[in-house]
XYZ file of C-alpha atoms in Angstrom:
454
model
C 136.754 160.474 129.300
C 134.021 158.022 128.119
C 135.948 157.123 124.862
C 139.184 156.964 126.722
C 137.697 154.256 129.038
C 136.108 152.477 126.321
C 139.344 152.062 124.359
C 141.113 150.677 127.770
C 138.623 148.320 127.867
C 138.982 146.844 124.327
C 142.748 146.779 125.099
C 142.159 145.182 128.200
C 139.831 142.632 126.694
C 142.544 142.078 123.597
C 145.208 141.681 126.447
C 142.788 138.830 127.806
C 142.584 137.198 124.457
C 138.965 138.025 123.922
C 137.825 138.636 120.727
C 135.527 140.973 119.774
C 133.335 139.450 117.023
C 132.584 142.168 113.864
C 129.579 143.722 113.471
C 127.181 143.200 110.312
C 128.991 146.327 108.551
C 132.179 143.556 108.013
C 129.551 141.206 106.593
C 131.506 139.105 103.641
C 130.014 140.549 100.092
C 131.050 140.901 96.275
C 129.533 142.406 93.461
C 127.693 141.757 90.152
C 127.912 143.650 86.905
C 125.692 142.072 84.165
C 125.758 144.261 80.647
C 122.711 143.096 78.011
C 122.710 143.368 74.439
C 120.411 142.261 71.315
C 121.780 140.170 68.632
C 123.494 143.169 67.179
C 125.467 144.112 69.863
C 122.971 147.467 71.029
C 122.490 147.952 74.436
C 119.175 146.410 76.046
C 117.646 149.492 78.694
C 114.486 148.621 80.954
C 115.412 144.955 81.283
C 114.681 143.415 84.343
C 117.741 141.447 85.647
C 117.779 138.648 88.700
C 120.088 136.893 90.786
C 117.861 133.415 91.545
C 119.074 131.726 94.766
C 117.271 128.795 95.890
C 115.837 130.954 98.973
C 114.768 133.932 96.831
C 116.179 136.115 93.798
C 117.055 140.014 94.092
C 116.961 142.220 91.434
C 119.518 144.154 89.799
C 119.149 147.696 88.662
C 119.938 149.120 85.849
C 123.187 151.738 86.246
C 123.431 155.120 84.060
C 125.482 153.465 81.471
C 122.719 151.806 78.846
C 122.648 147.862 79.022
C 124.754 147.409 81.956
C 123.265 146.717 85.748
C 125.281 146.246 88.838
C 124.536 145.245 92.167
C 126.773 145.616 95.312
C 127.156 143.850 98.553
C 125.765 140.512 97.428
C 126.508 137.699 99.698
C 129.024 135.044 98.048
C 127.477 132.158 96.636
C 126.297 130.670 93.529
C 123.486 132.296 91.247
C 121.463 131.497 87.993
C 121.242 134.939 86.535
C 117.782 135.922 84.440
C 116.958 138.527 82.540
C 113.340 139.942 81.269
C 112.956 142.472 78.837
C 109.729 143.774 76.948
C 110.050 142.610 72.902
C 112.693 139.917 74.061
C 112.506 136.391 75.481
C 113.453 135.506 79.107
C 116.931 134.711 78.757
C 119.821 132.651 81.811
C 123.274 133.325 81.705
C 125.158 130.862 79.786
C 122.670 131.617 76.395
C 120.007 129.356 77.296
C 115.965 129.897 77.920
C 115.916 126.830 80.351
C 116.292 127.732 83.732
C 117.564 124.323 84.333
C 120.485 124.543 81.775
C 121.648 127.889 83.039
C 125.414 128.198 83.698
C 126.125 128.786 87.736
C 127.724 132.393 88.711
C 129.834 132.316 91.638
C 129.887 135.523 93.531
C 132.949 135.650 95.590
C 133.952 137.849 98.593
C 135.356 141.498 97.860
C 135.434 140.866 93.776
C 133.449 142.439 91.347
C 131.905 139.388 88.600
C 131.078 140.563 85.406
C 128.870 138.997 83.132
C 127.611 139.684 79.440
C 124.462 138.520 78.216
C 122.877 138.016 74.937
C 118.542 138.585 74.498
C 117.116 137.508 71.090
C 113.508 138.905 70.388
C 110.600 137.373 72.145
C 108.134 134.956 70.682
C 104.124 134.222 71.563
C 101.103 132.498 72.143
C 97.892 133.614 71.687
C 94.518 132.570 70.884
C 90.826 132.984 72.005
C 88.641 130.898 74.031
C 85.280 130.512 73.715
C 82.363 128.665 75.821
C 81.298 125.196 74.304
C 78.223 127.662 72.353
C 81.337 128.822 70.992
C 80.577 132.391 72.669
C 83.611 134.404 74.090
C 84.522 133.334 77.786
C 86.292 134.991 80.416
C 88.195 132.438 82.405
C 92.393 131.917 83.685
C 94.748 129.894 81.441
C 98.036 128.740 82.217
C 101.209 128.481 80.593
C 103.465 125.248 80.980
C 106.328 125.287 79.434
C 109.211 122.246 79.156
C 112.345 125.210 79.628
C 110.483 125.289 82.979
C 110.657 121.593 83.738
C 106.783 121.322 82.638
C 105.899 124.015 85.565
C 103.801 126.396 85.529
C 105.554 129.733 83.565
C 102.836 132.211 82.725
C 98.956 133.097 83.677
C 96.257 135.459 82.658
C 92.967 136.018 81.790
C 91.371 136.085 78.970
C 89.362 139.403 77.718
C 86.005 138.887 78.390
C 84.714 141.021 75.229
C 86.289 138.144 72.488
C 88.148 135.559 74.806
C 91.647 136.762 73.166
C 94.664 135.737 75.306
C 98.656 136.433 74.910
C 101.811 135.393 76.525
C 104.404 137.389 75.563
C 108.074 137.074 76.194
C 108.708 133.610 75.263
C 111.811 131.782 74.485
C 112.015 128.923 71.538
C 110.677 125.723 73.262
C 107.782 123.271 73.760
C 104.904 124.774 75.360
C 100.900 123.298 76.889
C 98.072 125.521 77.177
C 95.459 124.534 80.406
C 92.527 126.699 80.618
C 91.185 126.844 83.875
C 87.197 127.769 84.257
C 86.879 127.765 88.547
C 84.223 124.783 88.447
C 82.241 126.538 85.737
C 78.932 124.687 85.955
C 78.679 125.200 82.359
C 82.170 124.519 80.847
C 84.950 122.073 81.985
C 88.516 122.816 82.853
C 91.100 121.323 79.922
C 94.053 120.666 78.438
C 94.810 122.315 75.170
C 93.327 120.702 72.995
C 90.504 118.598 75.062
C 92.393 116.733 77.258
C 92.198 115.893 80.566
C 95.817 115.635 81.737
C 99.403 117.357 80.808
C 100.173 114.180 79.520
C 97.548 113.965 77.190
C 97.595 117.627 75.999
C 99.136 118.906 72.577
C 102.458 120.574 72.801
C 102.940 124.011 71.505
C 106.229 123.866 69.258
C 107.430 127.191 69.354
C 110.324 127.944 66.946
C 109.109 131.264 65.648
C 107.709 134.708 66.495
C 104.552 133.706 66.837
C 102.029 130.299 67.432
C 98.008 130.261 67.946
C 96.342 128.040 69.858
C 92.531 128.442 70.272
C 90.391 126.652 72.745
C 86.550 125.970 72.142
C 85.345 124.400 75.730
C 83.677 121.178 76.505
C 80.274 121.229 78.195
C 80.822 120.648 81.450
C 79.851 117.490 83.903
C 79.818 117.336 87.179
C 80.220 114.739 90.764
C 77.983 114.992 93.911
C 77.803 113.370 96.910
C 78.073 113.525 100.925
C 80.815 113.245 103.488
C 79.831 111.899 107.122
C 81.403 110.220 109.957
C 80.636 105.967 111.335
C 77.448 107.129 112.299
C 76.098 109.131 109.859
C 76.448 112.786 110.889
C 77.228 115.290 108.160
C 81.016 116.493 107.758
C 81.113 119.960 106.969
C 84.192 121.762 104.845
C 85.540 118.580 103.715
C 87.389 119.122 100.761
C 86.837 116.506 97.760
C 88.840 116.934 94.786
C 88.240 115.200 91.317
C 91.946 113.773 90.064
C 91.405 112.715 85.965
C 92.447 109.235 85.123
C 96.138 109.785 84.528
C 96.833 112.800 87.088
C 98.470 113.333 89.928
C 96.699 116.064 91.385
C 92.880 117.953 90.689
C 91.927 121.108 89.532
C 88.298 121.263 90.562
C 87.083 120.740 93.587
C 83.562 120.500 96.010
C 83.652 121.993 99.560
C 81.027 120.315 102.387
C 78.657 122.073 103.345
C 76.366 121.818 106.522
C 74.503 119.030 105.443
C 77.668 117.231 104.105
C 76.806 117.743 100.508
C 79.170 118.662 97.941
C 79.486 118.762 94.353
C 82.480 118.933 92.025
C 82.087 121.171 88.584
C 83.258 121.703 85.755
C 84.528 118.227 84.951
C 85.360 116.719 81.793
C 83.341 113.814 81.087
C 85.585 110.966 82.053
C 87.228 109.061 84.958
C 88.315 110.385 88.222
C 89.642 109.508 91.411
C 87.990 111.560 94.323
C 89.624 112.225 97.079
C 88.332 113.552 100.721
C 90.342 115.449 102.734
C 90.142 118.792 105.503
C 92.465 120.880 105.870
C 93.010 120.291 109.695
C 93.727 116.839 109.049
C 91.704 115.423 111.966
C 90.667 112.871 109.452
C 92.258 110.710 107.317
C 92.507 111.238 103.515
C 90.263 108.905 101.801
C 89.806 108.363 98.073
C 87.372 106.424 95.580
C 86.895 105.845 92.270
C 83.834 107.807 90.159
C 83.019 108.617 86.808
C 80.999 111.109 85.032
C 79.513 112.214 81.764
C 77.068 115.262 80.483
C 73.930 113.524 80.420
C 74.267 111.512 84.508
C 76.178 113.038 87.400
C 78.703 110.529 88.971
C 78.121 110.044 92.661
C 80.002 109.061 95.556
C 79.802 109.178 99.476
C 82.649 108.857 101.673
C 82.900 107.715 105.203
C 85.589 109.684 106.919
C 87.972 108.024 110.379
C 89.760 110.455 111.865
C 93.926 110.041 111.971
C 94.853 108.430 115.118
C 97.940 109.271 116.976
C 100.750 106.903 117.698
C 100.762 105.903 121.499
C 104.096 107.793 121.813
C 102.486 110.816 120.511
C 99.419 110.078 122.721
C 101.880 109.744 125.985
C 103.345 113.392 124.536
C 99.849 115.131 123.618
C 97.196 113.457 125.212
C 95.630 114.374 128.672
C 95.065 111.503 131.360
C 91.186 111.883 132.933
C 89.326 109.955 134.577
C 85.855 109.305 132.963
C 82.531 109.697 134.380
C 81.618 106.592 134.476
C 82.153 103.123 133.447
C 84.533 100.041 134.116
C 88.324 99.876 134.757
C 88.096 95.964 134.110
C 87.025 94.787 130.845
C 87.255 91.387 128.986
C 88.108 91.026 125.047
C 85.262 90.741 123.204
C 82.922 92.432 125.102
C 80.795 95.500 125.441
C 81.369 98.404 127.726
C 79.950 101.529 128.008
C 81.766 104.493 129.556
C 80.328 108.093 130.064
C 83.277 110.871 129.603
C 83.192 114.499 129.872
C 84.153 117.121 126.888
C 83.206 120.508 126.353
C 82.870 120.537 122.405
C 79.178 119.845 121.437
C 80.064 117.778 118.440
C 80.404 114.027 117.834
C 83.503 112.128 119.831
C 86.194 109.457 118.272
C 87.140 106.935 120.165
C 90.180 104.447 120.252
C 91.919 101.626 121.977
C 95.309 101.507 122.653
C 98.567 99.779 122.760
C 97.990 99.921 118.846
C 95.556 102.556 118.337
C 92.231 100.835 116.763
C 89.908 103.089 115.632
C 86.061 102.023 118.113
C 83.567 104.603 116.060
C 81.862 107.924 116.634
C 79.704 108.609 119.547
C 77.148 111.954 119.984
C 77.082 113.961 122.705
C 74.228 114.775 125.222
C 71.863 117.214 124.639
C 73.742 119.671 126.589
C 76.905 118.973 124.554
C 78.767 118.336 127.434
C 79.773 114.597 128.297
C 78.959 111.756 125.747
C 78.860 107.960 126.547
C 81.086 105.837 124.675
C 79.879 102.071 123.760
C 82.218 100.106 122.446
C 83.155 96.123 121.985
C 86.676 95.431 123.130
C 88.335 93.578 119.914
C 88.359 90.098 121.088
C 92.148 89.951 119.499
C 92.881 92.585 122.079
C 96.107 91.794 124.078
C 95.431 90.807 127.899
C 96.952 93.679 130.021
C 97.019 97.703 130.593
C 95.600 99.554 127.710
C 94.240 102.746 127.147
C 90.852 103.908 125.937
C 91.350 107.692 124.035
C 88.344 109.646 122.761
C 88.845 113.339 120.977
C 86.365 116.050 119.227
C 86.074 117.902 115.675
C 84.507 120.697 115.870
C 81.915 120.537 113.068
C 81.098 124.410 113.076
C 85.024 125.731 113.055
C 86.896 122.749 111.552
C 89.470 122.957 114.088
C 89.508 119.798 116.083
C 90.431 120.034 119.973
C 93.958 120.816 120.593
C 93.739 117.632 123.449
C 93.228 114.123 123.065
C 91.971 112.462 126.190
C 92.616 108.848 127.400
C 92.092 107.064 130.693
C 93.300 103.474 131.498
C 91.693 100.148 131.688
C 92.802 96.840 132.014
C 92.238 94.111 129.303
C 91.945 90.504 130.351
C 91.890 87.752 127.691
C 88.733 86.196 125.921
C 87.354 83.386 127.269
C 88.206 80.534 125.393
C 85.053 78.524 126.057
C 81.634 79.596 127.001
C 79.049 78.084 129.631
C 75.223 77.836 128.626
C 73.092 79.691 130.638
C 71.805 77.403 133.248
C 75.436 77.011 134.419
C 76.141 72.860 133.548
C 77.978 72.121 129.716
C 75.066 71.114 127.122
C 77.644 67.720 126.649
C 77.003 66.118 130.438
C 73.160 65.086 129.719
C 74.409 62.389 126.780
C 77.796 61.416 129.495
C 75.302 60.909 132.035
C 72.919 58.478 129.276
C 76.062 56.967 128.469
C 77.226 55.827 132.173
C 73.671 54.835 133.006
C 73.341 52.260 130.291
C 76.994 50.869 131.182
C 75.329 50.301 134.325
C 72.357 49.015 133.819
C 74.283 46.439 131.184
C 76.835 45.633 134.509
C 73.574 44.899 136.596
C 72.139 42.423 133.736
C 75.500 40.492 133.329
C 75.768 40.577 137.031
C 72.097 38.762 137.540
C 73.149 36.430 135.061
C 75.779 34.973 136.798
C 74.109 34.544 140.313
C 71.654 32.615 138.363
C 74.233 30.455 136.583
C 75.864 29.708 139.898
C 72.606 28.317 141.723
């Protein structure tokens, strides 16, 4: 009875000209067959086959028929197809090792797409690395290769009983070696063979089974310095990384710590371009320019602002409040002091709005619960309504407050000319000499005359 009224229904909606969508079963989908030979035509087993889409790849299994692997109900599109196979080099469809030159495959809906593929026997590098005592190190080096667009295709470790290291797999191409030693205090991160950028390193021509490329390590140098706020209070987990003259981004870095100290290792003697940053991005990026060699440390402080909303995102974000105490009126170019309420015990950041302008830091109370804000109005300030907005880092989390506060004050112009103290202008006392000896010169011509006349 159930199914009978369930079947009236659907007529009845058809009959309406509703239209019943289909369900996920009808989904659109095609299929893939890939078969994989060596150079002499023999079937490739084990391989490990992909279908690379730009949000993901999904791997194709291997069927019982050696060399050939299929996979259904793949949604149409277009695919670069790979395929990985131990004692042969990665190869794309369309006989190519660059991912970049690989021939599209269009999978279309209800067809089958077959595909034949072609893997020639791998090549590698290997080598050892040793410490700059020339001792065996255990440390990470990567593989760059040009097939890959000069990205990153390979990583391991090396053994830490000789230093030996091996990528395997490898298609014919250019290749650069970067061992990476974690800030070693004792041995600097470089560029095969002691460089300090990609640009700089030697390239790994690899046209044959095999190449070797061992790495003996520099001694290491280092960069130290502190990170604090406008008035001097230690920034804690502030990220400063150490860019190499000629880079775009750093490999070794210093983290903050409580006393706003960090120090960068395992540096290459050389140039660098620091750069300060947290991860909350509270405060604004900052860089500088240091160098260092074995022998003396480079050094550098930073000074960190924090990022300060538009007014837009103020009106959107912000909270209105009204502050403790202090003036609604102010004049540019003046000083004003206003006491405001928060409930993070760390240091506050103030601003001044229409166009935010960063006023400085300010400390809390000893309770950590209000903190007084003394700021100068910027005598270029604008007459009219402004806004005054203060916020918080937290400086034991790192996670600034999720609020920024403002209240609203009202800016009128800077005087354009100032009084002296007693209240009269400092220019009247030599006008007043001035008219008094007019006068007394009147009263002597005027004597003169009455005399004359008698």
């Amino acid at each position: 009875m159930k199914k009978t009224l369930a079947a009236l229904a659907a007529l009845a909606l058809v009959a309406l000209g509703v239209t019943i969508a289909p369900t996920a079963a009808f989904a659109a989908s095609g299929a893939v067959t890939v078969t994989i030979t060596d150079q002499a035509s023999a079937p490739i087993t084990g391989a490990f086959v992909q279908l690379l889409q730009s949000n993901g790849s999904i791997t194709i299994q291997e069927t019982g028929t050696p060399g050939t692997y299929s996979l259904t109900g793949v949604a149409p599109g277009s695919y670069k197809v790979s395929a990985t196979a131990t004692g042969y080099a990665t190869e794309y469809y369309g006989d190519t090792s660059v991912k970049a030159n690989a021939s599209p495959v269009v999978v279309t809906d209800s067809a089958t797409t077959s595909l034949a593929m072609v893997m020639v026997p791998e090549s590698t590098i290997q080598g050892t690395v040793t410490d700059h005592l020339g001792q065996p190190v255990s440390t990470h080096v990567l593989l760059y290769s040009s097939n890959e667009g000069w990205g990153i295709a390979g990583q391991v470790s090396t053994d830490p009983s000789n230093g030996s290291y091996a990528f395997a797999g490898l298609g014919h191409g250019d290749y650069k070696i970067l061992v990476y030693t974690s800030g070693s205090p004792a041995d600097a991160t470089q560029w095969y063979v002691d460089a300090n950028t990609i640009d700089a390193a030697t390239v790994i021509h690899l046209t044959g089974a095999s190449a070797t490329a061992d790495v003996q390590l520099e001694q290491a140098a280092m960069i130290t310095g502190a990170v604090t706020n406008t008035i001097g209070h230690p920034l804690r987990s502030i990220v400063v990384g150490a860019i190499p003259a000629g880079a775009a981004d750093f490999f070794n870095a210093g983290s903050t710590d409580v006393n706003g100290a960090y120090t960068i290792q395992g540096l290459l003697p050389g140039a660098y371009t620091l750069q300060a940053s947290d991860n909350s991005h509270f405060f604004a990026t900052q860089t500088a320019a240091a160098a260092t060699t074995v022998a003396n440390a480079g050094t550098e402080d930073f000074v960190l602002v924090p990022n300060l909303p538009s007014e837009a995102q103020l009106q959107i974000t912000g909270i209105p409040v009204t502050p403790v105490s202090g003036p609604t009126q102010v004049t540019a170019g003046q000083s004003y002091t206003w006491v405001v309420t928060d409930d993070n015990p760390s240091d506050v950041y103030a601003a001044i709005y229409s166009e935010p302008v960063y006023l400085g830091a300010f400390a809390h109370d000893a309770g950590g619960t209000t903190a007084a804000i003394t700021v100068t109005i910027p005598a270029d300030t604008t007459a009219g309504s402004h806004s005054i907005s203060y916020l918080s880092y937290d400086s034991g989390n790192q996670v600034p407050e999720n609020d920024q506060f403002y209240f609203p004050i009202q800016v009128a112009a800077a005087p354009t000319a100032t009084l002296a103290e007693t209240g009269t202008d400092g220019a009247l006392p030599l006008g007043l000499g001035i008219l008094l000896l007019l006068a007394g010169g009147g009263a002597v011509w005027i004597a003169r005359r009455r005399v004359s006349a008698r």
